[in-house]
Amino acid sequence: MAVVLGSCKPGTPKQFIQPDDMEDILVDYHLAKAMAQQGVDRPYNEHLLMEAVLKKHGVTEADFDSSLVYYYTRADRFDGIYKRVANRLEEQAVALGASEGEIGKYATLNNEGDTANIWVESPTLMLMPVPPYNRYEFTIEADSTFQKGDQFLFQFMADYVYQDGSKDGILYLAVSYPDTVVTRQQRFSYSGLSQLRFNYGTQETPQRIRGYFYLDNKNQQTTTTLRLLFVNSIQLVRFHQHQDEPKTDELAKDSIAPGADARGLKPDTARSGDRSGDSAKVLPTQGRAGLLRVADRSDTAKAQPARPGRGLLQR
């Protein structure tokens, strides 16, 4: 009976790339994307490297595109494949050591020291505008290494794979202090490096960091059009106050409004990915039930859109 039931389990149709092969291709896909970013002509290098990846695995662009769409409509299976891809990429990153460039400066840091990478979850994730796969939440509890006046830098690489539709990713971050919850929000609509700097300027010690990645699905009714967001090289770097924080042209400003927790908050999707705004309002603290929260702020990562080129999908 077990053999009969097992043989009746639905599998992937033969005309599509099978799960194990798809996993191997996606690993090489991300490695090729990382290599292409090191060159001057990124779209051209990316096209050449992706052709080499497909040739290596003996598949055509049409096979890869149609298979991506197939797995996209089966989000539960695709999520499992990509989790294995993320684990393999993480293992390779550890084996190869730190990368160069802005995203790699803190790659070798542990969670101790004056400057530390305190991100403890997977450095790679995949989002699609289909609930619940359009949101990824995280919580980091403070430990004895946190100090008064700590500053933070959240950075990651975004890679959109879209056939059409608006690209609207959101990073939301909330840092809890004894009597205050301070939040930051940033929209990113292009592939590339995104950074969110957090400098509250208080002499209190952070107690908890919560937040989420969110891929907006407004005005995107069709579920068969391929829309994926790959997020990799995720880092949350903490700087003690007496350390020099990396220079930036725009330091985030604070604004305070009533609230108590970041988990139940919904992102403000009214603003586009290329605009930002600030507001400020200070309200009295009323014990534990009257925690203060800094209102959401939308910032835009200063990334330029890649020129569309030949290849798998228009990004």
C-alpha positions as a printed Julia matrix, in Angstrom:
315×3 Matrix{Float64}:
  0.0    0.0     0.0
  2.81   2.41    0.87
  4.48   1.76   -2.47
  1.24   2.38   -4.35
  0.52   5.63   -2.49
  4.1    6.81   -3.01
  3.91   6.16   -6.73
  0.72   8.26   -6.94
  2.4   11.31   -5.42
  2.31  14.13   -7.99
  5.68  15.13   -9.34
  7.09  17.76  -11.68
  6.0   17.29  -15.31
  8.8   16.12  -17.58
  8.71  19.26  -19.72
  9.95  21.33  -16.75
 13.31  21.29  -14.98
 13.19  18.85  -12.08
 13.58  20.19   -8.5
 17.15  18.93   -7.89
 18.33  20.28  -11.23
 16.53  23.57  -10.63
 18.31  23.89   -7.31
 21.71  23.4    -8.97
 20.91  25.98  -11.67
 19.74  28.57   -9.14
 22.95  28.19   -7.13
 25.02  28.85  -10.25
 22.6   31.65  -11.21
 23.4   33.56   -8.03
 27.12  32.94   -8.34
 27.01  34.27  -11.91
 25.09  37.37  -10.78
 27.73  38.03   -8.11
 30.56  37.64  -10.63
 28.83  39.97  -13.12
 28.67  42.75  -10.53
 32.46  42.89  -10.37
 32.78  43.97  -14.01
 32.31  47.34  -15.68
 29.54  46.35  -18.11
 27.23  44.49  -15.75
 24.34  43.67  -18.16
 26.73  42.31  -20.81
 28.75  40.26  -18.31
 25.57  38.96  -16.74
 24.24  37.8   -20.1
 27.47  35.97  -20.96
 27.71  34.28  -17.57
 24.06  33.22  -17.59
 24.52  31.7   -21.05
 27.44  29.74  -19.63
 25.31  28.54  -16.68
 22.5   27.32  -18.94
 24.98  25.64  -21.3
 26.63  23.91  -18.34
 23.3   22.4   -17.27
 22.13  21.63  -20.8
 18.96  23.76  -20.75
 17.71  26.6   -22.92
 16.51  30.02  -21.85
 12.96  28.99  -22.74
 13.25  25.88  -20.56
 14.52  27.92  -17.63
 11.91  30.67  -18.0
  8.98  28.24  -18.29
 10.24  26.22  -15.33
 10.55  29.34  -13.19
  6.93  30.2   -13.98
  5.86  26.64  -13.16
  7.52  26.68   -9.73
  6.31  30.21   -9.12
  2.69  29.01   -9.3
  3.58  26.36   -6.69
  5.0   28.63   -4.02
  5.26  25.96   -1.32
  7.56  23.82   -3.47
  9.58  26.78   -4.71
 10.1   27.99   -1.14
 11.61  24.64   -0.19
 13.92  24.69   -3.21
 15.15  28.17   -2.47
 15.82  27.43    1.19
 18.18  24.68    0.08
 19.74  27.09   -2.43
 20.29  29.62    0.36
 21.97  27.03    2.58
 24.33  25.99   -0.2
 25.24  29.59   -1.02
 25.94  30.27    2.64
 28.21  27.23    2.87
 30.12  28.32   -0.23
 30.5   31.86    1.14
 32.02  30.5     4.34
 34.39  28.29    2.36
 35.52  31.09    0.04
 35.91  33.73    2.75
 34.98  37.4     2.69
 34.08  39.18   -0.52
 35.33  42.58   -1.56
 33.43  45.82   -1.82
 30.9   47.65    0.34
 28.8   44.6     1.13
 31.85  42.51    2.0
 33.59  44.83    4.47
 31.76  43.28    7.41
 31.44  39.74    6.08
 34.02  38.29    8.47
 32.72  40.0    11.61
 31.17  37.93   14.37
 28.6   39.12   16.92
 31.2   40.49   19.34
 33.56  43.46   19.31
 33.08  47.19   18.85
 31.93  46.67   15.26
 29.94  43.46   14.86
 27.61  41.77   12.4
 24.71  40.72   14.65
 22.53  39.18   11.93
 21.96  35.57   13.06
 19.38  34.37   10.51
 19.88  33.2     6.94
 21.78  35.78    4.84
 19.67  34.86    1.8
 15.91  34.77    1.26
 13.3   34.8    -1.5
 10.06  36.79   -1.63
  7.14  36.73   -4.05
  4.02  38.95   -3.98
  1.82  36.05   -2.84
  0.92  35.79    0.87
  2.47  34.46    3.04
  5.59  34.44    0.87
  5.65  38.23    0.51
  6.77  38.88    4.11
  9.77  37.74    6.18
  9.92  38.73    9.86
 12.9   38.64   12.19
 13.71  39.36   15.86
 17.13  39.9    17.44
 17.29  40.02   21.22
 19.95  42.22   22.8
 22.67  40.59   24.87
 25.49  41.77   27.13
 27.49  43.06   24.15
 24.94  45.84   23.44
 25.88  49.23   24.89
 24.39  52.69   25.34
 24.32  54.74   22.16
 24.81  51.81   19.77
 24.28  52.61   16.08
 23.27  50.19   13.34
 23.69  49.64    9.61
 21.36  47.22    7.82
 22.51  46.34    4.31
 21.75  43.71    1.68
 21.78  42.99   -2.05
 18.42  42.91   -3.85
 17.8   41.08   -7.13
 14.42  41.49   -8.83
 13.31  38.88  -11.39
 10.1   40.35  -12.85
  8.29  39.77  -16.1
  6.18  42.86  -15.46
  4.58  44.85  -12.65
  5.87  47.42  -10.17
  8.85  46.5    -8.0
  8.26  47.67   -4.45
 10.28  46.04   -1.69
 10.18  47.36    1.87
 12.54  46.96    4.81
 11.05  47.83    8.2
 13.21  48.05   11.31
 12.17  48.74   14.94
 14.66  49.07   17.82
 13.2   48.84   21.34
 14.64  50.91   24.19
 13.44  50.91   27.85
 10.79  53.6    27.18
 10.83  53.99   23.4
 10.52  52.02   20.17
 12.31  53.72   17.28
 11.5   52.63   13.72
 12.91  53.07   10.26
 11.4   52.09    6.91
 13.04  52.01    3.5
 11.69  51.21    0.07
 13.92  49.7    -2.62
 12.68  49.33   -6.18
 15.88  48.42   -8.04
 18.34  45.55   -7.95
 21.61  46.29   -6.2
 22.94  47.35   -2.82
 20.51  48.84   -0.27
 21.5   50.32    3.08
 19.49  51.58    6.04
 21.44  53.5     8.69
 20.09  53.8    12.22
 21.44  56.53   14.51
 18.93  57.43   17.22
 21.39  59.48   19.29
 20.17  58.25   22.68
 22.22  57.15   25.66
 19.9   54.19   26.31
 20.82  50.57   25.61
 18.85  48.78   22.87
 16.81  45.84   24.16
 15.44  44.25   21.0
 15.5   44.65   17.23
 12.5   43.57   15.19
 11.59  44.05   11.58
 10.54  42.53    8.3
 11.12  42.43    4.57
  7.91  42.95    2.6
  7.19  42.7    -1.11
  4.15  44.8    -2.0
  1.55  43.1    -4.17
 -0.81  45.99   -4.8
 -2.37  46.16   -8.28
 -0.89  42.76   -9.15
 -3.88  40.48   -9.51
 -2.43  37.8   -11.79
 -0.66  34.93  -10.05
  0.97  33.37  -13.12
  3.23  36.29  -14.04
  6.71  35.69  -12.66
  7.67  38.19   -9.94
 10.49  37.24   -7.58
 12.74  39.16   -5.22
 15.98  37.54   -4.13
 17.65  39.14   -1.1
 21.18  38.06   -0.26
 24.27  39.11    1.7
 22.05  40.36    4.54
 24.02  42.06    7.31
 23.04  44.0    10.42
 26.15  45.75   11.67
 26.29  47.29   15.15
 28.71  50.12   16.02
 29.5   51.11   19.58
 29.25  54.84   20.18
 32.96  55.55   20.42
 33.57  53.91   17.04
 33.53  55.88   13.8
 30.4   55.03   11.83
 30.82  54.92    8.03
 30.16  58.29    6.48
 26.89  58.86    4.65
 25.34  61.76    2.79
 22.0   61.35    4.51
 21.63  60.44    8.17
 18.19  59.23    9.17
 16.1   61.64   11.24
 13.83  60.68   14.14
 10.1   61.17   14.47
  7.98  59.84   17.3
  4.38  58.65   17.42
  2.36  56.38   19.75
  2.68  52.61   19.43
  4.0   49.53   21.14
  5.23  46.88   18.75
  6.61  46.5    15.24
  5.18  43.05   14.52
  1.61  44.13   13.94
  2.36  47.23   11.92
  1.56  47.41    8.22
  3.95  49.15    5.83
  2.9   52.44    4.31
  2.49  51.56    0.66
  1.2   54.94   -0.48
  4.62  56.34   -1.34
  6.62  55.37   -4.37
 10.09  53.9    -4.2
 11.72  57.15   -5.27
 10.39  59.54   -2.64
 10.85  59.95    1.1
  9.36  62.07    3.84
  9.78  62.91    7.52
  7.59  64.02   10.38
  8.11  64.61   14.06
  5.88  64.57   17.1
  6.88  63.96   20.71
  4.29  62.51   23.05
  4.52  61.94   26.82
  5.5   58.53   28.11
  2.91  56.73   30.25
  4.72  53.74   31.71
  4.85  50.39   29.94
  1.47  50.84   28.29
  2.48  54.14   26.75
  5.65  53.24   24.88
  6.74  55.68   22.24
  7.43  54.61   18.68
  9.2   56.56   16.02
  6.91  56.83   13.0
  7.7   55.02    9.8
 10.05  56.73    7.41
 10.57  55.8     3.79
 14.06  56.15    2.35
 15.23  55.19   -1.07
 18.32  53.18   -1.82
 20.46  55.12   -4.26
 20.68  52.39   -6.82
 20.42  52.95  -10.53
 18.27  50.7   -12.67
 20.2   48.2   -14.73
 19.88  48.54  -18.47
 17.67  45.84  -19.88
 19.61  43.39  -21.96
 19.19  40.07  -23.69
 18.89  37.04  -21.49
 16.47  35.21  -19.24
 13.97  37.8   -18.14
 13.74  41.56  -18.18
 14.6   42.73  -14.72
